[in-house]
């Protein structure tokens, strides 16, 4: 509950609606026989909501509406003077400036955090040229599944971040095992299966990841819907929703990506494999949502010729090369490998 409140606090839309509502209320006060000092808090909140809700707007925009608030406040002053006008103007300008500064700093920290996570995922993918871009592909697929499910925007952001970090524990897996071209022995496979726990232990002390649910993705993305997964053999809805979504995205990219230990699989065969494991390995409802993304060229996620982006200005080339042709190849029955 507390996390939800924090998340809402960082959503500028709430404050934009609040700003206009408070501005209307302040305008109504002009016609009510009330002492201005009895509702000063409303003017202060109006200024705060302006700064937080519209921190991305120009200084001219912010200055204009600050002047509007100051005007509404000043005309209701019982003994107006130039000195009071200057005092009120400076006070409300400071309130708006502080609110804008807080929001812009918060957004900058969020962008820097995402850039760090993006860099970590690139470093992880660079260890294996055969799976280069895997984390970005998985984040992209999972994000589109979440959007199709109409999940809240903040959960979509968590899934995007978690997709980039889901395999972070493989940093702790020896390259002799991680890059082995042949079939893994049972003992080697047991080592590979430790990567969710390794990843969890690596980032569990990051408070932001604790609150957001990213730890659930890192730890549980290899759990199976039938309870036969790892590391904790969770079953059904005991597996966090974000991890169930990630399991579908992760498996699809693994199937359709070139690996040293598995043959190439075309799109149609990959989709049939996802459908075959519906209800056993994967949450059946999430599989249905995922498959629906391929049903129409109108679907934004897999529309031919469209570039995929996880962050403004960051092109996910490896993902795009496959994503842009998924619908075409599925409809044409092509046997070429994608992604």
XYZ file of C-alpha atoms in Angstrom:
339
model
C 0.000 0.000 0.000
C 2.798 2.394 0.926
C 4.607 1.588 -2.329
C 1.428 2.324 -4.297
C 1.155 5.717 -2.624
C 4.803 6.489 -3.466
C 4.218 5.467 -7.074
C 1.149 7.657 -7.392
C 3.089 10.536 -5.894
C 5.515 10.342 -8.803
C 2.729 10.288 -11.415
C 2.436 13.863 -12.777
C -1.050 13.242 -14.178
C -2.536 13.148 -10.687
C -1.047 16.547 -9.928
C -2.165 18.016 -13.245
C -5.770 17.118 -12.514
C -5.330 18.436 -8.990
C -3.874 21.710 -10.242
C -6.883 22.514 -12.431
C -9.336 21.471 -9.726
C -7.640 23.706 -7.151
C -7.395 26.579 -9.619
C -11.162 26.359 -10.162
C -11.746 26.306 -6.403
C -9.496 29.333 -5.903
C -11.472 31.176 -8.577
C -14.724 30.378 -6.769
C -13.346 31.900 -3.583
C -13.631 35.285 -5.322
C -17.399 35.043 -4.943
C -17.576 33.625 -1.426
C -17.684 35.780 1.720
C -14.743 34.060 3.398
C -11.576 35.315 5.014
C -8.670 34.644 2.670
C -6.527 33.437 5.560
C -8.935 30.548 6.188
C -8.034 28.859 2.904
C -4.417 29.877 2.291
C -3.450 26.200 2.184
C -5.461 25.764 -1.017
C -3.325 28.397 -2.796
C -0.122 26.764 -1.531
C -1.261 23.328 -2.712
C -2.239 24.831 -6.062
C 1.337 26.076 -6.504
C 2.840 22.738 -5.474
C 0.597 20.824 -7.876
C 1.574 23.214 -10.676
C 5.286 22.583 -10.097
C 5.030 18.808 -9.804
C 2.400 18.244 -12.463
C 3.993 20.452 -15.110
C 7.705 20.206 -14.310
C 8.340 19.230 -17.936
C 6.824 22.445 -19.296
C 8.685 25.633 -20.174
C 9.529 28.316 -17.632
C 7.189 30.662 -19.510
C 4.265 28.269 -18.959
C 5.093 27.858 -15.270
C 5.584 31.594 -14.763
C 2.245 32.414 -16.398
C 0.216 30.141 -14.143
C 2.191 31.188 -11.092
C 1.117 34.752 -11.890
C -2.500 33.554 -12.192
C -2.340 31.975 -8.727
C -0.684 35.086 -7.283
C -3.391 37.265 -8.844
C -6.211 35.153 -7.401
C -4.530 35.281 -4.007
C -3.751 39.007 -4.071
C -7.187 40.265 -5.149
C -8.666 38.574 -2.095
C -6.226 40.323 0.243
C -8.250 42.551 2.648
C -5.581 45.292 2.646
C -3.627 44.987 -0.611
C -0.329 46.830 -0.975
C 2.579 46.689 -3.403
C 4.759 45.181 -0.680
C 2.241 42.377 -0.095
C 2.034 41.733 -3.840
C 5.818 41.384 -4.041
C 5.885 39.158 -0.955
C 3.108 36.889 -2.244
C 4.690 36.741 -5.709
C 8.125 35.749 -4.406
C 6.632 33.199 -1.979
C 4.585 31.371 -4.595
C 7.381 31.534 -7.155
C 9.670 29.823 -4.642
C 7.049 27.138 -3.941
C 6.656 26.383 -7.645
C 10.435 26.422 -8.217
C 11.087 23.981 -5.368
C 8.338 21.650 -6.628
C 9.692 21.747 -10.185
C 13.231 21.108 -8.953
C 12.132 18.109 -6.896
C 10.237 16.535 -9.780
C 12.996 17.118 -12.328
C 15.598 15.673 -9.973
C 13.384 12.632 -9.365
C 12.972 12.079 -13.101
C 16.697 12.490 -13.695
C 17.484 9.879 -11.026
C 14.997 7.503 -12.618
C 16.619 7.949 -16.033
C 20.092 7.433 -14.580
C 18.926 4.277 -12.818
C 17.512 2.896 -16.056
C 20.718 3.749 -17.907
C 22.707 1.836 -15.283
C 20.447 -1.191 -15.564
C 20.679 -0.970 -19.362
C 24.480 -0.941 -19.154
C 24.491 -3.936 -16.786
C 22.307 -5.926 -19.158
C 24.574 -5.066 -22.096
C 27.593 -6.218 -20.084
C 25.829 -9.493 -19.301
C 24.803 -10.111 -22.914
C 28.337 -9.388 -24.125
C 29.602 -12.507 -22.337
C 27.865 -14.694 -24.897
C 27.826 -13.636 -28.550
C 25.167 -16.261 -29.286
C 22.670 -14.643 -26.908
C 23.683 -11.036 -27.483
C 20.628 -8.827 -27.024
C 18.684 -11.502 -25.128
C 17.936 -9.302 -22.107
C 16.702 -6.471 -24.312
C 14.530 -8.784 -26.377
C 13.003 -10.320 -23.260
C 12.339 -6.898 -21.749
C 10.651 -5.833 -24.968
C 8.422 -8.915 -25.287
C 7.475 -8.830 -21.595
C 6.655 -5.121 -21.736
C 4.335 -5.647 -24.696
C 2.595 -8.539 -22.935
C 2.062 -6.315 -19.901
C 0.636 -3.520 -22.055
C -1.689 -5.951 -23.793
C -2.904 -7.078 -20.367
C -3.638 -3.425 -19.524
C -1.458 -3.547 -16.437
C -0.768 -0.242 -14.626
C 1.949 1.904 -16.149
C 4.150 1.543 -13.055
C 3.994 -2.270 -13.319
C 4.932 -2.084 -17.004
C 8.000 -0.054 -16.003
C 8.918 -2.676 -13.388
C 8.627 -5.441 -15.984
C 10.800 -3.494 -18.416
C 13.495 -3.036 -15.783
C 13.170 -6.632 -14.602
C 13.508 -7.934 -18.137
C 16.848 -6.222 -18.503
C 18.031 -7.678 -15.191
C 16.372 -11.104 -15.161
C 19.564 -13.037 -15.973
C 21.948 -10.833 -13.975
C 22.884 -13.870 -11.854
C 24.642 -15.443 -14.847
C 27.497 -13.085 -14.107
C 28.306 -15.565 -11.342
C 28.276 -18.615 -13.639
C 31.674 -19.791 -14.965
C 32.111 -19.160 -18.691
C 33.240 -22.770 -19.173
C 29.662 -23.775 -18.343
C 27.801 -20.755 -19.675
C 29.447 -20.961 -23.110
C 29.761 -24.745 -23.363
C 28.867 -25.743 -26.948
C 27.701 -29.253 -26.105
C 25.071 -30.686 -23.798
C 25.464 -29.828 -20.120
C 26.036 -32.562 -17.566
C 23.622 -32.837 -14.642
C 26.090 -31.142 -12.316
C 26.693 -28.327 -14.806
C 22.962 -27.832 -15.235
C 22.627 -27.587 -11.463
C 25.178 -24.764 -11.529
C 23.220 -22.959 -14.263
C 20.040 -23.320 -12.197
C 21.674 -21.305 -9.425
C 21.654 -18.076 -11.442
C 18.236 -16.830 -10.193
C 19.411 -17.103 -6.579
C 22.794 -15.564 -7.411
C 21.059 -12.654 -9.120
C 18.670 -12.218 -6.215
C 21.531 -12.138 -3.719
C 23.398 -9.612 -5.873
C 20.646 -6.996 -5.946
C 18.457 -7.758 -2.923
C 19.933 -4.845 -0.939
C 18.857 -2.253 -3.521
C 15.808 -0.680 -1.876
C 14.212 0.325 -5.156
C 14.311 -3.281 -6.382
C 12.861 -4.487 -3.073
C 9.851 -2.207 -3.388
C 9.160 -2.567 -7.085
C 9.007 -6.338 -7.524
C 12.130 -6.616 -9.643
C 13.510 -9.140 -7.164
C 10.504 -11.381 -7.886
C 11.396 -11.364 -11.569
C 15.071 -12.170 -11.006
C 14.337 -14.969 -8.513
C 11.242 -16.578 -10.029
C 11.400 -16.268 -13.827
C 12.287 -19.978 -14.142
C 9.404 -21.203 -11.991
C 6.856 -23.297 -13.891
C 3.096 -23.026 -13.681
C 2.883 -26.756 -12.845
C 5.321 -26.400 -9.949
C 8.226 -28.180 -11.626
C 10.450 -25.119 -12.022
C 13.266 -23.680 -9.949
C 14.595 -22.498 -7.553
C 11.582 -22.780 -5.176
C 9.155 -24.977 -7.146
C 6.392 -22.423 -6.868
C 3.128 -23.348 -8.555
C 0.323 -21.483 -10.319
C -0.551 -18.085 -8.950
C 1.941 -18.533 -6.114
C 4.426 -17.388 -8.748
C 4.388 -13.566 -8.884
C 2.562 -12.225 -11.947
C 5.625 -10.310 -13.142
C 7.670 -13.523 -13.070
C 4.994 -15.466 -14.976
C 5.056 -12.831 -17.706
C 8.847 -12.927 -17.807
C 8.863 -16.727 -18.126
C 6.868 -16.513 -21.366
C 9.024 -13.729 -22.839
C 12.281 -15.409 -21.775
C 11.366 -18.808 -23.222
C 10.154 -17.383 -26.523
C 13.386 -15.490 -27.101
C 15.430 -18.538 -26.099
C 13.535 -20.674 -28.625
C 13.914 -18.208 -31.479
C 17.523 -17.228 -30.801
C 20.648 -18.882 -32.137
C 22.317 -21.025 -29.494
C 25.399 -23.211 -29.541
C 23.456 -26.133 -28.095
C 20.115 -26.012 -29.965
C 18.954 -26.048 -33.606
C 17.305 -23.121 -35.306
C 13.543 -22.838 -34.765
C 11.231 -20.874 -37.065
C 8.467 -18.653 -35.769
C 5.566 -20.994 -36.431
C 7.264 -23.837 -34.573
C 8.128 -21.491 -31.704
C 4.506 -20.379 -31.340
C 3.333 -23.995 -31.392
C 5.856 -24.783 -28.658
C 4.529 -21.924 -26.520
C 0.975 -23.176 -27.041
C 1.976 -26.764 -26.242
C 3.356 -25.701 -22.863
C 0.289 -23.634 -22.027
C -0.851 -24.614 -18.525
C 2.238 -26.694 -17.758
C 5.319 -24.530 -18.077
C 3.445 -21.269 -18.592
C 0.422 -19.453 -17.214
C -2.266 -20.235 -19.846
C -3.797 -16.750 -19.713
C -0.447 -15.071 -20.331
C 0.302 -17.428 -23.230
C -3.044 -16.494 -24.784
C -2.202 -12.805 -24.475
C 1.234 -13.380 -25.988
C -0.137 -15.365 -28.946
C -2.723 -12.659 -29.586
C 0.127 -10.263 -30.350
C 0.715 -12.184 -33.586
C -2.885 -12.317 -34.759
C -3.080 -8.993 -36.579
C -0.722 -6.673 -38.421
C -2.446 -3.884 -36.539
C -0.770 -5.013 -33.333
C 1.854 -2.364 -32.594
C 4.398 -4.688 -30.980
C 4.967 -6.883 -34.021
C 4.059 -4.575 -36.875
C 6.511 -5.037 -39.764
C 8.946 -2.202 -40.312
C 8.614 -0.717 -36.838
C 11.619 -0.209 -34.603
C 11.557 -1.394 -31.025
C 12.707 0.890 -28.271
C 12.903 0.448 -24.530
C 14.188 3.931 -23.906
C 14.038 7.096 -25.976
C 17.075 7.206 -28.210
C 18.109 3.603 -27.497
C 17.606 1.321 -30.482
C 17.420 -2.391 -29.779
C 18.831 -3.558 -33.071
C 19.004 -7.284 -32.345
C 15.413 -7.324 -31.199
C 14.219 -5.183 -34.071
C 15.771 -7.441 -36.692
C 13.504 -10.239 -35.528
C 10.483 -8.336 -34.302
C 10.048 -6.383 -37.523
C 9.682 -9.614 -39.513
C 7.771 -11.848 -37.086
C 4.325 -11.241 -38.554
C 5.551 -11.462 -42.141
C 7.338 -14.742 -41.590
C 4.481 -16.269 -39.651
C 1.966 -15.380 -42.341
C 4.214 -16.596 -45.155
C 5.202 -19.823 -43.375
C 8.861 -18.923 -43.638
C 11.389 -21.278 -42.038
C 14.021 -18.597 -41.485
C 15.163 -18.093 -37.917
C 14.175 -14.824 -36.279
C 15.591 -12.898 -33.329
